Amino acid sequence: MAVTTACATDRGSDPSLAGLAPAAAAEAAAAPTDVKFGTLESPCGAGDAAGGTDQGVTDTEIRIGYGDDSGYTKSPGLNKEMGDAVAAMIDWCNDQGGINGRTIVGTRYDAAMTQANAVTQNACTSEFMLVGHGFAMDQTSEQTRVACNLVSVPGFTVSPDAANGPMTFQGVPFPVDHANGSQWFQMAEMHPELVGEFDIVDSTMPTIISANTKTRSIAEAAGFTLKNCGVTLNYEGESSYVPFAEKFKQCDVKGLWTSRSPVPAEFNFVKALDQVGIDPIILGEATWYANAVPAWNGENGLLDNLHAGMTFQMLENSDSIPAVKQYVDLVTEAGGKTALLGMQATSSFLLWATAAKDCGSDLTRQCMVNELSQVHEWDGGGLHAVTDPGANMPAKCGLMVTVKGTEYSQAFPAETGEFKCDDKYLVATDASTWGTELGPDRISTKFLNPNVIRPTA
C-alpha cells in the first residue's frame, strides 16, 4: 500500500487543452464568488467556519481520503485518473479559500486492488470522509468502513454491499436494485436485428459475476434474448483464448457484452475472435471509453465494432461543454491523467464540497449525511446526465460511443453532445440479481449496526 498526501474510465490528456494560467488561477482566487465549475456555482471559497466538529475537522482544515488502485502490479496505473482528478480539485478548491475558509487536506490511498481493507482501516483513524475514490475490491473493505462510520462519496462502487451501502452517496449512483440500461435499449434501436444474437462473456471474478447477473436482467428488459453460450473466462487470464472464441463461433453470436475493462487479457480475447473468423459487436460499459482502446485498435482495427454506453459527456466535447474543458484543464495543468473515471471522481468531489459548504461551521458527518440525502438533481456542473444521489438512483439518459481506428465518436443519438433520455432506461432489477439484502430504505443490511449515521429531519 502506498499513501501520499496532497495538501492544497482513462482518456488521456490532450496537450491542446492547456491548463489555467497562473494569472487566471490568481484571478479566480481573488473573486471566488464568481467562480463556477461548468454550470455549478463553486462550493469553495473563503469564510469563517470554525470548530473541531468531527474527526478530521479543525478550525483550519478538513481531512479527506481519496485514491485508486494504481499500484496493482498486473495493471499498473489502474484508475489513476481518479486520484489525479481529486488531487487537482483539492488544489482548485483551496486556491479559492477551501470550504468556508477551511483548507482541504487530502490523503491519497493506493488500494492496489488487494489492499482496499487496509487503506480503509487507515482512513478510519484519521479522515473526516472518503471522497471521489474507487477501489475495485470494495467488498473487502465495506464492513470496516461501516463499522467506523466513515461516510463516503465515492467515484464508483463495485460490490452490491458498497453500491447500496449506508452512509454512501455517489455523484453517479450505481445501485443494485435499479440500473441505467440505456446502452441496451439504444443498441436495440440501432440494431434491432441483433436482439436475439447477443451473449455475455462471463468471468471468474465475483464482482463481475454479480454484475453480469444484473446485466442479463437489463438486457431482457430491453428486449434481448441472450444466447447463453456458456463461456466463462478466468479473470487472471487464459493461456489461449482461441477455444473460447471457437465456442462463441459455434454459438453463432453477432454481439458480445463484456463487464471487463480494456486490459491486455481482454485484447487477447478480441484477437482470438478474429483468429477464429468472427467479428461481433463488442458492447460494454463506459470503462471501454479509455486510452488503451484506440492505442491498441490503431494497430489492427479489431475493435472498430466496439460500442460503449455512457452517461457522461465525451472528452472530445471539451470545446462545447465548459465543465469538460475545465476538468481537462485542471488535471492537465497538474500533470495528471484525464479520463472518464476522472470526471466521475470530479463529480463526486463537487457533490461532497457542495454539501460541506452547506454545513458551514456544523461540519459533522451527521450534517453531511443530512445534506447529501437531500440532493436529488445532480449533473456535476454539466459533466454527465442528471442523477439523484440523495435517493441513490441513476440517470434516465445515455449516449453511445464507438471507435474507428484511433478516434472515438458518438454513435447515438445523432446530435453530438446530446443524451437521449427515456423513463424506460431506468430498469428496476430483480431481487435475485442484487447480491445483497436491502431494507425498506434500499440500504444493504449486511453490515448495519445501531451506530450507523442516518439522515435526520
GROMACS .gro file of C-alpha atoms in nm:
model
  457
    1MET     CA    1   0.000   0.000   0.000
    2ALA     CA    2   0.131   0.344  -0.093
    3VAL     CA    3  -0.008   0.656   0.069
    4THR     CA    4   0.070   1.012  -0.034
    5THR     CA    5  -0.071   1.338   0.092
    6ALA     CA    6  -0.197   1.621  -0.127
    7CYS     CA    7  -0.242   1.942   0.067
    8ALA     CA    8  -0.373   2.221  -0.121
    9THR     CA    9  -1.279   0.548  -1.729
   10ASP     CA   10  -0.885   0.673  -1.887
   11ARG     CA   11  -0.900   0.901  -2.191
   12GLY     CA   12  -0.562   1.071  -2.195
   13SER     CA   13  -0.462   1.432  -2.161
   14ASP     CA   14  -0.474   1.648  -2.475
   15PRO     CA   15  -0.183   1.894  -2.494
   16SER     CA   16  -0.402   2.132  -2.695
   17LEU     CA   17  -0.623   2.179  -2.391
   18ALA     CA   18  -0.389   2.388  -2.182
   19GLY     CA   19  -0.448   2.433  -1.810
   20LEU     CA   20  -0.541   2.751  -1.636
   21ALA     CA   21  -0.260   3.002  -1.643
   22PRO     CA   22  -0.127   3.118  -1.305
   23ALA     CA   23  -0.278   3.463  -1.366
   24ALA     CA   24  -0.618   3.308  -1.430
   25ALA     CA   25  -0.592   3.100  -1.114
   26ALA     CA   26  -0.497   3.410  -0.916
   27GLU     CA   27  -0.790   3.599  -1.061
   28ALA     CA   28  -1.026   3.315  -0.966
   29ALA     CA   29  -0.890   3.316  -0.612
   30ALA     CA   30  -0.935   3.691  -0.589
   31ALA     CA   31  -1.300   3.669  -0.686
   32PRO     CA   32  -1.421   3.331  -0.560
   33THR     CA   33  -1.787   3.428  -0.570
   34ASP     CA   34  -1.761   3.445  -0.949
   35VAL     CA   35  -1.605   3.102  -0.989
   36LYS     CA   36  -1.804   2.819  -1.143
   37PHE     CA   37  -1.737   2.462  -1.239
   38GLY     CA   38  -1.925   2.438  -1.564
   39THR     CA   39  -2.279   2.543  -1.474
   40LEU     CA   40  -2.227   2.484  -1.100
   41GLU     CA   41  -2.157   2.774  -0.866
   42SER     CA   42  -1.833   2.691  -0.691
   43PRO     CA   43  -1.886   2.549  -0.341
   44CYS     CA   44  -1.537   2.665  -0.247
   45GLY     CA   45  -1.425   2.993  -0.101
   46ALA     CA   46  -1.322   3.195   0.199
   47GLY     CA   47  -1.527   3.201   0.517
   48ASP     CA   48  -1.518   3.196   0.893
   49ALA     CA   49  -1.621   2.837   0.967
   50ALA     CA   50  -1.456   2.714   1.286
   51GLY     CA   51  -1.450   2.434   1.537
   52GLY     CA   52  -1.314   2.084   1.575
   53THR     CA   53  -1.657   1.945   1.491
   54ASP     CA   54  -1.564   1.588   1.395
   55GLN     CA   55  -1.270   1.360   1.325
   56GLY     CA   56  -1.051   1.523   1.065
   57VAL     CA   57  -1.206   1.869   1.105
   58THR     CA   58  -1.035   2.159   1.283
   59ASP     CA   59  -1.064   2.537   1.280
   60THR     CA   60  -0.843   2.544   0.972
   61GLU     CA   61  -0.853   2.204   0.800
   62ILE     CA   62  -1.076   1.929   0.662
   63ARG     CA   63  -0.903   1.594   0.610
   64ILE     CA   64  -1.040   1.365   0.339
   65GLY     CA   65  -0.916   1.038   0.193
   66TYR     CA   66  -0.926   0.955  -0.177
   67GLY     CA   67  -0.749   0.721  -0.416
   68ASP     CA   68  -0.750   0.434  -0.663
   69ASP     CA   69  -0.582   0.101  -0.747
   70SER     CA   70  -0.290   0.247  -0.942
   71GLY     CA   71  -0.033   0.023  -0.773
   72TYR     CA   72  -0.192  -0.301  -0.896
   73THR     CA   73   0.104  -0.485  -1.047
   74LYS     CA   74  -0.099  -0.665  -1.315
   75SER     CA   75  -0.243  -0.337  -1.443
   76PRO     CA   76  -0.012  -0.052  -1.338
   77GLY     CA   77  -0.184   0.283  -1.312
   78LEU     CA   78  -0.529   0.126  -1.274
   79ASN     CA   79  -0.784   0.408  -1.234
   80LYS     CA   80  -0.504   0.656  -1.158
   81GLU     CA   81  -0.719   0.923  -1.321
   82MET     CA   82  -0.947   0.919  -1.017
   83GLY     CA   83  -0.677   1.013  -0.770
   84ASP     CA   84  -0.536   1.268  -1.014
   85ALA     CA   85  -0.877   1.431  -1.050
   86VAL     CA   86  -0.940   1.466  -0.677
   87ALA     CA   87  -0.589   1.599  -0.620
   88ALA     CA   88  -0.648   1.866  -0.886
   89MET     CA   89  -0.989   1.953  -0.742
   90ILE     CA   90  -0.844   1.990  -0.392
   91ASP     CA   91  -0.596   2.243  -0.531
   92TRP     CA   92  -0.871   2.421  -0.725
   93CYS     CA   93  -1.085   2.447  -0.414
   94ASN     CA   94  -0.802   2.553  -0.184
   95ASP     CA   95  -0.697   2.823  -0.431
   96GLN     CA   96  -1.039   2.978  -0.369
   97GLY     CA   97  -1.008   2.959   0.009
   98GLY     CA   98  -1.104   2.598   0.078
   99ILE     CA   99  -1.450   2.519   0.215
  100ASN     CA  100  -1.582   2.815   0.413
  101GLY     CA  101  -1.220   2.908   0.482
  102ARG     CA  102  -1.102   2.563   0.593
  103THR     CA  103  -0.818   2.415   0.385
  104ILE     CA  104  -0.879   2.068   0.243
  105VAL     CA  105  -0.602   1.822   0.325
  106GLY     CA  106  -0.624   1.511   0.112
  107THR     CA  107  -0.458   1.176   0.178
  108ARG     CA  108  -0.415   0.973  -0.137
  109TYR     CA  109  -0.454   0.598  -0.085
  110ASP     CA  110  -0.342   0.326  -0.324
  111ALA     CA  111  -0.551   0.013  -0.267
  112ALA     CA  112  -0.354  -0.173  -0.539
  113MET     CA  113  -0.660  -0.398  -0.593
  114THR     CA  114  -0.596  -0.624  -0.292
  115GLN     CA  115  -0.544  -0.361  -0.019
  116ALA     CA  116  -0.884  -0.189  -0.005
  117ASN     CA  117  -0.947  -0.301   0.351
  118ALA     CA  118  -0.603  -0.195   0.471
  119VAL     CA  119  -0.638   0.158   0.331
  120THR     CA  120  -0.989   0.186   0.472
  121GLN     CA  121  -0.861   0.086   0.815
  122ASN     CA  122  -0.607   0.367   0.790
  123ALA     CA  123  -0.868   0.615   0.677
  124CYS     CA  124  -1.094   0.518   0.967
  125THR     CA  125  -0.839   0.653   1.214
  126SER     CA  126  -0.780   0.996   1.063
  127GLU     CA  127  -1.009   1.110   0.780
  128PHE     CA  128  -1.333   1.305   0.801
  129MET     CA  129  -1.467   1.124   0.493
  130LEU     CA  130  -1.367   0.929   0.183
  131VAL     CA  131  -1.426   1.132  -0.135
  132GLY     CA  132  -1.403   1.057  -0.508
  133HIS     CA  133  -1.221   0.726  -0.462
  134GLY     CA  134  -1.265   0.399  -0.648
  135PHE     CA  135  -1.147   0.063  -0.515
  136ALA     CA  136  -1.226  -0.236  -0.737
  137MET     CA  137  -1.232  -0.478  -0.443
  138ASP     CA  138  -1.453  -0.265  -0.221
  139GLN     CA  139  -1.635  -0.577  -0.100
  140THR     CA  140  -1.330  -0.642   0.121
  141SER     CA  141  -1.348  -0.302   0.292
  142GLU     CA  142  -1.717  -0.226   0.329
  143GLN     CA  143  -1.757  -0.387   0.672
  144THR     CA  144  -1.463  -0.185   0.803
  145ARG     CA  145  -1.598   0.140   0.657
  146VAL     CA  146  -1.945   0.094   0.803
  147ALA     CA  147  -1.811  -0.013   1.142
  148CYS     CA  148  -1.615   0.312   1.183
  149ASN     CA  149  -1.893   0.533   1.040
  150LEU     CA  150  -1.672   0.658   0.759
  151VAL     CA  151  -1.920   0.847   0.542
  152SER     CA  152  -1.833   0.808   0.175
  153VAL     CA  153  -1.885   0.992  -0.154
  154PRO     CA  154  -1.705   0.751  -0.388
  155GLY     CA  155  -1.631   0.799  -0.753
  156PHE     CA  156  -1.761   0.449  -0.811
  157THR     CA  157  -1.865   0.137  -0.621
  158VAL     CA  158  -1.842  -0.222  -0.738
  159SER     CA  159  -1.977  -0.470  -0.484
  160PRO     CA  160  -2.350  -0.483  -0.402
  161ASP     CA  161  -2.299  -0.402  -0.035
  162ALA     CA  162  -2.098  -0.092  -0.123
  163ALA     CA  163  -2.330   0.020  -0.405
  164ASN     CA  164  -2.623   0.036  -0.162
  165GLY     CA  165  -2.414   0.084   0.147
  166PRO     CA  166  -2.518   0.301   0.439
  167MET     CA  167  -2.366   0.648   0.456
  168THR     CA  168  -2.273   0.636   0.086
  169PHE     CA  169  -2.369   0.891  -0.178
  170GLN     CA  170  -2.235   0.899  -0.534
  171GLY     CA  171  -2.237   1.169  -0.797
  172VAL     CA  172  -2.326   0.892  -1.043
  173PRO     CA  173  -2.510   0.623  -0.843
  174PHE     CA  174  -2.487   0.256  -0.937
  175PRO     CA  175  -2.735   0.083  -0.705
  176VAL     CA  176  -2.810  -0.289  -0.726
  177ASP     CA  177  -3.188  -0.256  -0.747
  178HIS     CA  178  -3.209  -0.003  -1.032
  179ALA     CA  179  -2.991   0.044  -1.336
  180ASN     CA  180  -2.942   0.275  -1.627
  181GLY     CA  181  -2.999   0.036  -1.916
  182SER     CA  182  -2.964   0.296  -2.189
  183GLN     CA  183  -2.687   0.108  -2.374
  184TRP     CA  184  -2.905  -0.199  -2.423
  185PHE     CA  185  -3.214  -0.001  -2.530
  186GLN     CA  186  -3.004   0.210  -2.762
  187MET     CA  187  -2.832  -0.095  -2.911
  188ALA     CA  188  -3.176  -0.243  -2.980
  189GLU     CA  189  -3.277   0.082  -3.151
  190MET     CA  190  -2.956   0.091  -3.356
  191HIS     CA  191  -2.956  -0.282  -3.444
  192PRO     CA  192  -3.300  -0.436  -3.393
  193GLU     CA  193  -3.186  -0.739  -3.595
  194LEU     CA  194  -2.943  -0.833  -3.315
  195VAL     CA  195  -3.180  -0.862  -3.018
  196GLY     CA  196  -3.157  -1.241  -3.040
  197GLU     CA  197  -2.791  -1.260  -3.137
  198PHE     CA  198  -2.608  -1.134  -2.823
  199ASP     CA  199  -2.441  -1.312  -2.536
  200ILE     CA  200  -2.250  -1.213  -2.223
  201VAL     CA  201  -1.887  -1.303  -2.156
  202ASP     CA  202  -1.876  -1.449  -1.806
  203SER     CA  203  -1.581  -1.426  -1.565
  204THR     CA  204  -1.448  -1.599  -1.256
  205MET     CA  205  -1.423  -1.268  -1.065
  206PRO     CA  206  -1.702  -1.244  -0.802
  207THR     CA  207  -1.781  -0.878  -0.870
  208ILE     CA  208  -1.814  -0.944  -1.244
  209ILE     CA  209  -2.031  -1.249  -1.178
  210SER     CA  210  -2.263  -1.023  -0.980
  211ALA     CA  211  -2.252  -0.750  -1.244
  212ASN     CA  212  -2.331  -0.994  -1.525
  213THR     CA  213  -2.630  -1.136  -1.340
  214LYS     CA  214  -2.769  -0.784  -1.322
  215THR     CA  215  -2.679  -0.714  -1.685
  216ARG     CA  216  -2.879  -1.013  -1.801
  217SER     CA  217  -3.193  -0.873  -1.641
  218ILE     CA  218  -3.131  -0.532  -1.802
  219ALA     CA  219  -3.078  -0.688  -2.145
  220GLU     CA  220  -3.402  -0.880  -2.111
  221ALA     CA  221  -3.586  -0.562  -2.012
  222ALA     CA  222  -3.458  -0.404  -2.332
  223GLY     CA  223  -3.599  -0.691  -2.538
  224PHE     CA  224  -3.289  -0.906  -2.583
  225THR     CA  225  -3.295  -1.285  -2.575
  226LEU     CA  226  -2.940  -1.386  -2.488
  227LYS     CA  227  -2.782  -1.698  -2.639
  228ASN     CA  228  -2.623  -1.828  -2.316
  229CYS     CA  229  -2.326  -1.991  -2.490
  230GLY     CA  230  -2.173  -2.087  -2.154
  231VAL     CA  231  -1.832  -1.919  -2.191
  232THR     CA  232  -1.650  -1.817  -1.872
  233LEU     CA  233  -1.305  -1.657  -1.881
  234ASN     CA  234  -1.057  -1.667  -1.596
  235TYR     CA  235  -1.016  -1.311  -1.466
  236GLU     CA  236  -0.642  -1.370  -1.423
  237GLY     CA  237  -0.612  -1.466  -1.790
  238GLU     CA  238  -0.608  -1.775  -2.011
  239SER     CA  239  -0.311  -1.941  -2.179
  240SER     CA  240  -0.512  -1.929  -2.502
  241TYR     CA  241  -0.844  -1.762  -2.577
  242VAL     CA  242  -0.895  -1.945  -2.907
  243PRO     CA  243  -1.105  -2.233  -2.761
  244PHE     CA  244  -1.340  -1.981  -2.601
  245ALA     CA  245  -1.365  -1.782  -2.922
  246GLU     CA  246  -1.441  -2.105  -3.110
  247LYS     CA  247  -1.727  -2.174  -2.872
  248PHE     CA  248  -1.877  -1.833  -2.945
  249LYS     CA  249  -1.835  -1.900  -3.316
  250GLN     CA  250  -2.020  -2.230  -3.283
  251CYS     CA  251  -2.290  -2.045  -3.090
  252ASP     CA  252  -2.321  -1.803  -3.386
  253VAL     CA  253  -2.311  -1.483  -3.180
  254LYS     CA  254  -2.325  -1.144  -3.351
  255GLY     CA  255  -2.271  -0.939  -3.036
  256LEU     CA  256  -2.092  -0.980  -2.701
  257TRP     CA  257  -2.128  -0.789  -2.377
  258THR     CA  258  -1.824  -0.765  -2.152
  259SER     CA  259  -1.807  -0.630  -1.798
  260ARG     CA  260  -1.429  -0.638  -1.814
  261SER     CA  261  -1.219  -0.329  -1.869
  262PRO     CA  262  -0.988  -0.285  -2.173
  263VAL     CA  263  -0.690  -0.469  -2.028
  264PRO     CA  264  -0.433  -0.682  -2.217
  265ALA     CA  265  -0.616  -1.006  -2.141
  266GLU     CA  266  -0.934  -0.866  -2.294
  267PHE     CA  267  -0.746  -0.754  -2.604
  268ASN     CA  268  -0.609  -1.107  -2.640
  269PHE     CA  269  -0.965  -1.236  -2.629
  270VAL     CA  270  -1.071  -0.993  -2.905
  271LYS     CA  271  -0.770  -1.105  -3.110
  272ALA     CA  272  -0.881  -1.467  -3.067
  273LEU     CA  273  -1.227  -1.381  -3.201
  274ASP     CA  274  -1.060  -1.251  -3.515
  275GLN     CA  275  -0.839  -1.558  -3.537
  276VAL     CA  276  -1.141  -1.790  -3.550
  277GLY     CA  277  -1.309  -1.569  -3.810
  278ILE     CA  278  -1.584  -1.380  -3.628
  279ASP     CA  279  -1.627  -1.006  -3.574
  280PRO     CA  280  -1.912  -0.950  -3.325
  281ILE     CA  281  -2.013  -0.611  -3.193
  282ILE     CA  282  -1.844  -0.565  -2.855
  283LEU     CA  283  -2.078  -0.386  -2.616
  284GLY     CA  284  -1.954  -0.264  -2.282
  285GLU     CA  285  -1.975  -0.005  -2.011
  286ALA     CA  286  -1.808   0.333  -2.012
  287THR     CA  287  -1.481   0.175  -1.900
  288TRP     CA  288  -1.427   0.097  -2.269
  289TYR     CA  289  -1.402   0.467  -2.340
  290ALA     CA  290  -1.034   0.459  -2.250
  291ASN     CA  291  -0.693   0.549  -2.391
  292ALA     CA  292  -0.591   0.186  -2.417
  293VAL     CA  293  -0.861   0.116  -2.675
  294PRO     CA  294  -0.760   0.349  -2.962
  295ALA     CA  295  -0.393   0.284  -2.888
  296TRP     CA  296  -0.444  -0.089  -2.943
  297ASN     CA  297  -0.712  -0.060  -3.210
  298GLY     CA  298  -0.498   0.169  -3.423
  299GLU     CA  299  -0.266  -0.124  -3.486
  300ASN     CA  300  -0.529  -0.367  -3.610
  301GLY     CA  301  -0.883  -0.222  -3.623
  302LEU     CA  302  -1.020  -0.522  -3.437
  303LEU     CA  303  -1.232  -0.303  -3.210
  304ASP     CA  304  -1.397  -0.098  -3.484
  305ASN     CA  305  -1.717  -0.278  -3.376
  306LEU     CA  306  -1.687  -0.156  -3.018
  307HIS     CA  307  -1.983   0.028  -2.862
  308ALA     CA  308  -1.978   0.170  -2.510
  309GLY     CA  309  -2.274   0.316  -2.324
  310MET     CA  310  -2.214   0.635  -2.126
  311THR     CA  311  -2.397   0.884  -1.910
  312PHE     CA  312  -2.100   1.125  -1.930
  313GLN     CA  313  -2.001   1.374  -2.194
  314MET     CA  314  -1.711   1.270  -2.416
  315LEU     CA  315  -1.376   1.437  -2.357
  316GLU     CA  316  -1.385   1.523  -2.726
  317ASN     CA  317  -1.670   1.763  -2.643
  318SER     CA  318  -1.450   1.988  -2.430
  319ASP     CA  319  -1.479   2.276  -2.677
  320SER     CA  320  -1.857   2.284  -2.638
  321ILE     CA  321  -1.911   2.161  -2.279
  322PRO     CA  322  -1.750   2.405  -2.028
  323ALA     CA  323  -1.739   2.153  -1.742
  324VAL     CA  324  -1.548   1.902  -1.955
  325LYS     CA  325  -1.295   2.162  -2.064
  326GLN     CA  326  -1.250   2.280  -1.707
  327TYR     CA  327  -1.190   1.925  -1.585
  328VAL     CA  328  -0.932   1.862  -1.859
  329ASP     CA  329  -0.761   2.196  -1.799
  330LEU     CA  330  -0.730   2.148  -1.424
  331VAL     CA  331  -0.599   1.794  -1.436
  332THR     CA  332  -0.366   1.858  -1.730
  333GLU     CA  333  -0.218   2.163  -1.558
  334ALA     CA  334  -0.149   1.945  -1.253
  335GLY     CA  335   0.029   1.686  -1.468
  336GLY     CA  336  -0.242   1.426  -1.414
  337LYS     CA  337  -0.417   1.173  -1.631
  338THR     CA  338  -0.757   1.264  -1.776
  339ALA     CA  339  -1.022   1.000  -1.831
  340LEU     CA  340  -1.390   0.928  -1.787
  341LEU     CA  341  -1.345   0.789  -1.436
  342GLY     CA  342  -1.160   1.108  -1.353
  343MET     CA  343  -1.471   1.306  -1.442
  344GLN     CA  344  -1.671   1.066  -1.227
  345ALA     CA  345  -1.441   1.133  -0.932
  346THR     CA  346  -1.467   1.506  -1.003
  347SER     CA  347  -1.844   1.494  -0.989
  348SER     CA  348  -1.836   1.318  -0.652
  349PHE     CA  349  -1.582   1.567  -0.516
  350LEU     CA  350  -1.807   1.856  -0.620
  351LEU     CA  351  -2.107   1.684  -0.462
  352TRP     CA  352  -1.912   1.643  -0.138
  353ALA     CA  353  -1.787   2.002  -0.144
  354THR     CA  354  -2.136   2.140  -0.207
  355ALA     CA  355  -2.274   1.957   0.097
  356ALA     CA  356  -1.971   2.057   0.308
  357LYS     CA  357  -2.024   2.423   0.223
  358ASP     CA  358  -2.389   2.400   0.328
  359CYS     CA  359  -2.287   2.252   0.664
  360GLY     CA  360  -2.082   2.564   0.744
  361SER     CA  361  -1.933   2.551   1.093
  362ASP     CA  362  -2.151   2.249   1.173
  363LEU     CA  363  -1.927   2.025   0.962
  364THR     CA  364  -2.008   1.685   1.103
  365ARG     CA  365  -2.067   1.350   0.940
  366GLN     CA  366  -2.430   1.374   1.053
  367CYS     CA  367  -2.471   1.707   0.876
  368MET     CA  368  -2.307   1.566   0.561
  369VAL     CA  369  -2.545   1.269   0.556
  370ASN     CA  370  -2.837   1.507   0.602
  371GLU     CA  371  -2.727   1.740   0.322
  372LEU     CA  372  -2.627   1.469   0.076
  373SER     CA  373  -2.955   1.285   0.123
  374GLN     CA  374  -3.139   1.597   0.002
  375VAL     CA  375  -2.957   1.629  -0.332
  376HIS     CA  376  -3.194   1.491  -0.595
  377GLU     CA  377  -3.076   1.658  -0.917
  378TRP     CA  378  -2.707   1.646  -0.996
  379ASP     CA  379  -2.502   1.667  -1.315
  380GLY     CA  380  -2.158   1.770  -1.185
  381GLY     CA  381  -2.189   2.110  -1.348
  382GLY     CA  382  -2.263   1.951  -1.685
  383LEU     CA  383  -2.019   1.658  -1.679
  384HIS     CA  384  -2.294   1.400  -1.706
  385ALA     CA  385  -2.667   1.332  -1.732
  386VAL     CA  386  -2.881   1.424  -1.432
  387THR     CA  387  -2.876   1.173  -1.145
  388ASP     CA  388  -3.035   1.151  -0.799
  389PRO     CA  389  -2.757   1.098  -0.542
  390GLY     CA  390  -2.985   1.154  -0.242
  391ALA     CA  391  -3.208   0.865  -0.341
  392ASN     CA  392  -2.921   0.656  -0.488
  393MET     CA  393  -3.085   0.650  -0.832
  394PRO     CA  394  -2.903   0.654  -1.166
  395ALA     CA  395  -2.975   0.868  -1.470
  396LYS     CA  396  -3.255   0.802  -1.717
  397CYS     CA  397  -3.038   0.918  -2.005
  398GLY     CA  398  -2.743   0.794  -2.204
  399LEU     CA  399  -2.540   0.807  -2.522
  400MET     CA  400  -2.338   0.551  -2.716
  401VAL     CA  401  -1.981   0.593  -2.836
  402THR     CA  402  -1.788   0.388  -3.088
  403VAL     CA  403  -1.431   0.381  -3.211
  404LYS     CA  404  -1.286   0.379  -3.561
  405GLY     CA  405  -0.913   0.333  -3.578
  406THR     CA  406  -0.778   0.571  -3.314
  407GLU     CA  407  -1.079   0.803  -3.295
  408TYR     CA  408  -1.388   0.789  -3.075
  409SER     CA  409  -1.715   0.937  -3.191
  410GLN     CA  410  -2.072   0.949  -3.067
  411ALA     CA  411  -2.276   0.677  -3.233
  412PHE     CA  412  -2.615   0.752  -3.073
  413PRO     CA  413  -2.806   0.981  -3.062
  414ALA     CA  414  -2.705   1.157  -3.382
  415GLU     CA  415  -2.652   1.500  -3.224
  416THR     CA  416  -2.306   1.505  -3.068
  417GLY     CA  417  -2.309   1.617  -2.704
  418GLU     CA  418  -2.676   1.529  -2.658
  419PHE     CA  419  -2.812   1.249  -2.441
  420LYS     CA  420  -3.126   1.057  -2.519
  421CYS     CA  421  -3.349   1.025  -2.214
  422ASP     CA  422  -3.636   0.786  -2.156
  423ASP     CA  423  -3.807   0.665  -1.840
  424LYS     CA  424  -3.774   0.307  -1.965
  425TYR     CA  425  -3.396   0.337  -1.944
  426LEU     CA  426  -3.428   0.320  -1.565
  427VAL     CA  427  -3.468  -0.053  -1.505
  428ALA     CA  428  -3.580  -0.200  -1.174
  429THR     CA  429  -3.374  -0.518  -1.143
  430ASP     CA  430  -3.499  -0.843  -0.994
  431ALA     CA  431  -3.411  -0.901  -0.629
  432SER     CA  432  -3.245  -1.230  -0.726
  433THR     CA  433  -2.975  -1.027  -0.905
  434TRP     CA  434  -2.893  -0.786  -0.622
  435GLY     CA  435  -2.630  -0.991  -0.446
  436THR     CA  436  -2.733  -0.847  -0.111
  437GLU     CA  437  -3.043  -0.794   0.102
  438LEU     CA  438  -3.188  -0.444   0.112
  439GLY     CA  439  -3.401  -0.292   0.384
  440PRO     CA  440  -3.713  -0.082   0.318
  441ASP     CA  441  -3.486   0.222   0.275
  442ARG     CA  442  -3.294   0.036  -0.003
  443ILE     CA  443  -2.985   0.019   0.217
  444SER     CA  444  -2.781  -0.302   0.234
  445THR     CA  445  -2.846  -0.471   0.567
  446LYS     CA  446  -2.533  -0.687   0.573
  447PHE     CA  447  -2.311  -0.464   0.786
  448LEU     CA  448  -2.569  -0.243   0.956
  449ASN     CA  449  -2.521  -0.164   1.324
  450PRO     CA  450  -2.708   0.061   1.570
  451ASN     CA  451  -2.449   0.338   1.530
  452VAL     CA  452  -2.485   0.386   1.154
  453ILE     CA  453  -2.546   0.752   1.068
  454ARG     CA  454  -2.887   0.803   0.909
  455PRO     CA  455  -3.047   1.123   0.774
  456THR     CA  456  -3.237   1.325   1.031
  457ALA     CA  457  -3.503   1.589   0.973
   0.00000   0.00000   0.00000
